[in-house]
Amino acid sequence: MKKTLMVAALSGVFATAAHAQSSVTLYGLIDAGITYTNNQNGHSAWQEKSGTLNGSRWGLRGAEDLGGGLKAIFTLENGFNIANGTSGQSSRMFGRQAFVGLSSTQYGAVTLGRQYDSVVDYLAPLSNTGTQYGGTIAAHPYDNDNLNNSVRFNNTIKYSSVNYAGFKFGGTYSFSNSSEFANNRAYSFGASYNWGPLAFAAGYLQLNNDVPAGAFANGNGPASSAAGAQTGEWTFLAGRQRTFGGGVNYTFGPATAGFVYTQTNLGDTLGGGISSTQSGKGSGVAFNGNSARFQNFEGNIRYALTPAISLAGAYTYTRADFGGGVNPNYNTVSLQSDYALSKRTDVYLQGNWQHVSSNSDNIGAFLNGLSSASTRQDQVAVTAGIRHRF
């Protein structure tokens, strides 16, 4: 009898230990709201929106302890539209992220699959758009620097370092998966450093395509899908994109203030422009020369009024050059108030305004994530919504 009880007890211990060595977590976020826009393609609009701030998603995250500080890790993350139940990211099953790899407590992690670039990993958290305090609709014009991860990268190998006393770094390389190795590829690198109340970050991203205005049309490429540029995976119809930037945040008491600068330089843009999804239907935004450029200057602040109530805001000034003497300037403002009903559920009210001044009549204001651009120089959107995390 004693032996039987001992065997049962030991079996329970070993089963618990085995379970502790391997884990899988189901997680997600649902963001739904009502948005009023003063001008979309010439008309005001009331819309139910999914992911106005943060894209709705669910995912599986797992790890297996291999011993010696080494783990096997994976993430599979699906993006979806809560308003109609359809999948996002061009109807991919795991369009937000899908990767597997190894993680070491001494040397960092190496992962392979569909992943975010280093600008998103390191620099975006210091911006307004890369956080829960501004999100999708607060992105810099057309999300030109990808801080809101409009483009995710296929065929990607990523390295992420461990935390060295507040300093972290990493990089990605996205294969073209074609015989033309340098064509239709992408790579990035970035770093961040936290020292007391200060946080610093910088990042660089480059997308290559040797075909002018090809915009990663090869279905096997790092940022593409089989349907090519028409799927909305593209921010720009350009042969080459180089994005770099840096930022700083300073926390004092319940407040955090920050500044982020980014620049995006485009090459081989002759005949190209901004993708229809990014520029709004029928807005006619096109580049007029062989190159284009965006410069973004963002100041942001967030303040915890109480443990449950937070306030946040940001102002971004964007200078652009579309070639041919077309040089629009954008002023974008985002203001948000948020009330936490619990640790997992919050309600928010956010207002966004953009004004574009340009020497071209074809460029209207366009807040990221809306259905259409404004027919005028200004566009205003107000959203009341709810977010639930699980």
XYZ file of C-alpha atoms in Angstrom:
390
model
C 0.000 0.000 0.000
C 2.842 2.351 0.955
C 4.663 1.561 -2.329
C 1.516 2.264 -4.314
C 1.062 5.634 -2.638
C 4.739 6.504 -3.197
C 4.567 5.601 -6.907
C 1.413 7.708 -7.313
C 3.025 10.665 -5.551
C 6.204 10.455 -7.656
C 4.147 10.152 -10.852
C 2.340 13.357 -9.945
C 5.628 15.167 -9.288
C 7.151 14.065 -12.600
C 3.972 14.965 -14.501
C 4.034 18.446 -12.933
C 7.717 18.868 -13.828
C 7.116 17.781 -17.424
C 4.209 20.182 -17.707
C 6.354 23.034 -16.350
C 9.007 22.405 -19.040
C 6.585 22.999 -21.902
C 3.793 25.567 -22.177
C 1.361 26.966 -24.732
C -0.536 30.213 -24.123
C -3.659 31.392 -25.911
C -3.829 35.191 -26.002
C -5.543 37.976 -27.897
C -6.900 41.499 -28.129
C -10.264 42.694 -29.457
C -10.704 46.363 -30.400
C -14.085 47.616 -31.610
C -15.524 51.120 -31.835
C -17.734 53.671 -33.565
C -15.886 56.259 -35.676
C -17.212 59.552 -37.011
C -15.270 61.136 -39.881
C -16.014 64.606 -41.215
C -14.885 63.867 -44.795
C -14.266 60.568 -46.565
C -14.266 61.005 -50.329
C -16.398 64.130 -49.901
C -18.917 62.797 -47.389
C -19.158 62.556 -43.614
C -19.421 59.024 -42.242
C -20.399 57.000 -39.184
C -18.770 53.553 -39.145
C -18.295 50.586 -36.865
C -14.566 49.896 -36.967
C -12.329 47.038 -35.886
C -8.805 47.790 -34.734
C -8.985 51.587 -34.912
C -6.305 51.718 -32.222
C -4.855 48.199 -32.058
C -5.543 45.459 -34.561
C -7.808 42.710 -33.262
C -5.894 39.443 -33.008
C -5.623 36.066 -31.345
C -2.560 33.897 -31.084
C -0.718 30.940 -29.649
C 2.632 31.406 -27.940
C 4.668 28.424 -26.748
C 7.982 27.429 -25.212
C 9.734 24.167 -24.380
C 12.610 24.079 -21.901
C 15.510 22.195 -23.499
C 17.838 22.601 -20.530
C 20.934 24.696 -19.993
C 19.023 27.949 -20.456
C 17.880 26.955 -23.963
C 14.236 26.960 -25.083
C 12.340 26.169 -28.252
C 9.811 28.964 -28.876
C 7.029 29.699 -31.353
C 4.299 32.265 -32.039
C 1.301 31.961 -34.366
C -0.838 35.128 -34.498
C -3.982 35.747 -36.518
C -5.376 39.199 -37.313
C -9.112 39.593 -37.890
C -11.916 42.110 -38.299
C -14.276 41.877 -35.325
C -16.998 43.741 -37.264
C -17.462 40.966 -39.842
C -15.287 38.064 -38.663
C -12.973 38.032 -41.689
C -9.224 37.435 -41.503
C -6.856 40.338 -41.977
C -3.467 40.643 -43.682
C -4.806 39.514 -47.069
C -6.840 36.669 -45.508
C -3.795 34.858 -44.109
C -4.447 32.389 -41.310
C -1.516 33.735 -39.284
C -0.940 37.039 -41.020
C 0.376 39.052 -38.089
C 3.163 36.697 -37.002
C 4.211 33.103 -37.588
C 7.649 31.965 -36.433
C 9.618 29.280 -34.590
C 13.117 29.324 -33.160
C 15.484 28.916 -30.232
C 15.985 31.237 -27.271
C 18.995 31.248 -24.934
C 19.303 33.076 -21.620
C 22.955 33.778 -22.509
C 22.988 34.476 -26.241
C 19.513 35.702 -27.240
C 16.988 34.286 -29.703
C 17.014 33.241 -33.356
C 13.629 32.812 -35.054
C 12.412 32.029 -38.577
C 9.097 32.866 -40.265
C 6.804 35.853 -40.877
C 7.936 38.573 -38.466
C 8.202 42.273 -37.604
C 11.245 44.318 -38.601
C 13.661 45.987 -36.156
C 12.137 49.474 -36.563
C 8.878 48.038 -35.207
C 10.628 46.063 -32.460
C 12.840 48.820 -31.051
C 11.742 52.290 -32.197
C 7.944 51.990 -32.466
C 7.342 51.554 -28.679
C 8.699 55.098 -28.148
C 6.169 56.570 -30.602
C 2.451 57.226 -30.200
C 1.360 54.978 -33.059
C 3.412 52.004 -31.865
C 1.579 51.818 -28.529
C -1.913 51.523 -27.054
C -1.970 55.308 -26.582
C -2.421 56.213 -30.253
C -2.396 53.108 -32.369
C -3.310 52.628 -36.022
C -5.167 55.865 -36.683
C -2.311 57.915 -35.161
C 0.281 56.643 -37.652
C 2.465 59.083 -39.532
C 1.000 59.865 -42.997
C 0.445 56.612 -44.915
C 2.456 54.875 -42.145
C 5.443 55.888 -44.270
C 7.993 54.673 -41.696
C 6.143 51.421 -40.872
C 6.020 52.229 -37.135
C 2.467 50.842 -37.189
C 3.693 47.663 -38.946
C 1.568 48.025 -42.094
C 4.088 45.727 -43.783
C 5.200 42.444 -42.215
C 7.976 40.325 -43.665
C 7.900 36.766 -44.951
C 10.880 34.380 -45.166
C 12.591 36.204 -42.302
C 15.372 35.165 -39.957
C 15.615 37.359 -36.852
C 18.147 37.698 -34.053
C 17.171 39.337 -30.738
C 19.792 39.822 -28.038
C 19.351 39.353 -24.303
C 19.112 42.416 -22.077
C 22.619 43.662 -21.224
C 21.978 46.022 -18.280
C 19.262 47.837 -20.232
C 20.832 47.521 -23.705
C 19.213 45.310 -26.368
C 19.819 44.946 -30.086
C 18.772 42.790 -33.015
C 18.325 42.454 -36.745
C 16.361 40.715 -39.490
C 17.023 39.418 -42.992
C 14.105 38.543 -45.290
C 14.950 36.251 -48.193
C 13.605 36.779 -51.693
C 13.394 32.987 -52.094
C 14.341 33.409 -55.746
C 17.469 32.864 -57.828
C 17.916 36.662 -57.945
C 19.136 36.777 -54.360
C 19.395 40.568 -53.946
C 16.091 41.307 -55.664
C 12.914 41.522 -53.585
C 14.616 41.169 -50.222
C 14.556 43.210 -47.005
C 16.739 43.661 -43.949
C 16.726 45.723 -40.755
C 18.581 46.293 -37.510
C 17.911 48.240 -34.334
C 18.783 48.796 -30.687
C 17.342 50.235 -27.487
C 18.748 51.325 -24.131
C 16.926 52.005 -20.871
C 18.717 53.955 -18.164
C 16.594 54.983 -15.217
C 13.787 57.236 -16.459
C 15.354 57.541 -19.936
C 14.742 55.233 -22.900
C 16.576 55.497 -26.227
C 16.032 53.565 -29.472
C 17.098 53.590 -33.103
C 16.342 51.466 -36.151
C 16.995 50.994 -39.868
C 14.919 49.183 -42.508
C 15.644 48.592 -46.193
C 13.443 46.975 -48.824
C 15.041 46.123 -52.178
C 13.454 45.467 -55.528
C 15.450 45.930 -58.713
C 12.317 46.464 -60.820
C 11.336 50.170 -60.907
C 7.973 50.726 -59.194
C 7.737 46.961 -58.750
C 6.880 47.224 -55.065
C 7.715 43.597 -54.297
C 5.452 42.233 -57.013
C 7.198 38.830 -56.899
C 4.842 36.548 -54.984
C 7.760 34.825 -53.208
C 9.246 38.011 -51.809
C 9.613 39.064 -48.174
C 6.736 41.536 -47.995
C 4.519 40.100 -50.701
C 1.753 37.630 -51.321
C 0.817 35.634 -54.382
C -1.572 38.362 -55.530
C 1.164 41.005 -55.529
C 0.691 44.704 -54.910
C -3.101 44.643 -55.204
C -3.543 42.943 -51.829
C -2.857 46.074 -49.789
C 0.382 44.661 -48.369
C 2.258 47.643 -49.785
C 2.779 51.116 -48.468
C 4.592 52.398 -51.558
C 4.930 51.433 -55.200
C 8.684 51.941 -55.322
C 11.727 49.917 -56.224
C 13.647 50.653 -53.027
C 12.779 51.923 -49.558
C 15.193 53.028 -46.850
C 13.753 53.997 -43.458
C 15.753 55.055 -40.408
C 15.076 56.923 -37.198
C 15.678 57.411 -33.508
C 13.760 58.388 -30.422
C 13.882 59.145 -26.715
C 11.354 58.851 -23.876
C 11.631 60.388 -20.403
C 9.429 59.280 -17.496
C 8.792 61.621 -14.579
C 6.283 60.526 -11.984
C 3.034 59.461 -13.695
C 3.996 61.099 -17.022
C 6.123 60.029 -19.975
C 7.193 62.440 -22.717
C 8.930 61.470 -25.934
C 10.327 62.572 -29.257
C 10.741 60.421 -32.376
C 12.356 61.314 -35.709
C 12.116 59.101 -38.786
C 12.995 59.491 -42.445
C 11.954 57.348 -45.396
C 13.752 57.638 -48.733
C 12.265 55.977 -51.820
C 14.010 55.167 -55.073
C 12.855 53.952 -58.493
C 9.503 55.644 -57.937
C 8.920 56.793 -61.517
C 5.360 55.754 -62.352
C 4.743 54.615 -58.779
C 2.999 56.137 -55.789
C 1.187 55.285 -52.589
C -0.833 52.083 -52.629
C -4.608 52.494 -52.931
C -5.173 51.059 -49.447
C -2.761 53.550 -47.885
C -3.821 56.633 -49.849
C -7.585 56.220 -49.951
C -9.755 55.210 -52.869
C -9.527 57.571 -55.788
C -7.176 60.007 -54.069
C -4.733 59.873 -56.987
C -1.592 60.262 -54.859
C 1.379 59.540 -57.123
C 5.100 60.264 -57.243
C 6.304 62.505 -60.032
C 10.027 61.750 -60.217
C 12.521 58.962 -59.665
C 12.662 59.471 -55.887
C 10.520 60.581 -52.948
C 11.057 61.327 -49.274
C 9.211 61.672 -45.957
C 10.547 63.225 -42.742
C 8.536 62.863 -39.521
C 9.007 64.842 -36.298
C 6.800 63.502 -33.485
C 6.363 64.779 -29.936
C 4.201 62.681 -27.607
C 3.113 62.579 -23.980
C 1.057 60.259 -21.792
C -0.140 60.836 -18.240
C -1.684 58.471 -15.677
C -4.297 60.706 -14.069
C -5.333 57.866 -11.733
C -4.550 54.116 -11.753
C -7.619 53.683 -14.000
C -7.585 56.856 -16.131
C -4.857 57.794 -18.616
C -4.501 60.702 -21.032
C -2.259 60.767 -24.097
C -1.490 62.992 -27.047
C 0.915 63.468 -29.937
C 1.742 65.977 -32.635
C 3.619 65.021 -35.802
C 4.963 67.343 -38.451
C 5.768 65.568 -41.714
C 7.703 67.057 -44.625
C 7.335 65.179 -47.893
C 8.765 65.425 -51.396
C 6.856 63.580 -54.118
C 9.071 64.861 -56.940
C 8.181 67.231 -59.727
C 7.932 70.155 -57.319
C 5.132 68.571 -55.243
C 6.089 69.000 -51.565
C 3.182 68.446 -49.184
C 3.494 69.142 -45.466
C 1.330 67.283 -42.940
C 0.284 68.301 -39.421
C -1.221 65.373 -37.503
C -2.661 65.516 -33.966
C -3.908 62.662 -31.776
C -5.640 62.984 -28.367
C -6.851 60.058 -26.251
C -8.546 59.440 -22.910
C -8.776 55.880 -21.606
C -10.591 54.311 -18.657
C -9.656 50.835 -17.418
C -12.702 48.888 -16.292
C -10.393 46.052 -15.220
C -6.885 44.789 -15.915
C -8.093 43.341 -19.220
C -10.882 45.650 -20.394
C -10.828 49.379 -21.114
C -12.938 51.975 -22.937
C -11.481 54.917 -24.817
C -12.310 58.131 -26.627
C -9.844 59.330 -29.247
C -9.796 62.282 -31.604
C -7.481 62.647 -34.609
C -6.939 65.566 -36.969
C -4.725 65.991 -40.001
C -4.077 69.039 -42.156
C -2.084 68.857 -45.390
C -0.689 71.900 -47.159
C 0.423 71.210 -50.705
C 1.040 72.830 -54.056
C -1.002 70.037 -55.662
C -4.812 69.834 -55.692
C -4.678 66.017 -55.849
C -3.562 65.456 -52.253
C -6.205 65.400 -49.530
C -5.736 64.666 -45.842
C -5.883 60.965 -44.984
C -5.799 59.490 -41.491
C -4.358 55.995 -41.379
C -6.882 53.158 -41.167
C -9.867 55.039 -42.613
C -11.646 53.896 -45.764
C -10.983 56.956 -47.931
C -9.026 60.165 -48.082
C -10.614 63.581 -47.588
C -11.381 65.709 -50.611
C -10.125 68.698 -48.638
C -6.945 69.634 -46.793
C -8.362 68.555 -43.424
C -9.720 65.316 -42.026
C -11.117 64.744 -38.529
C -12.021 61.417 -36.914
C -13.469 60.730 -33.461
C -13.682 57.183 -32.125
C -15.367 55.748 -29.018
C -14.370 52.159 -28.464
C -13.685 49.222 -26.194
C -10.664 46.920 -25.948
C -10.538 43.513 -24.284
C -7.390 41.464 -23.784
C -7.255 37.780 -22.952
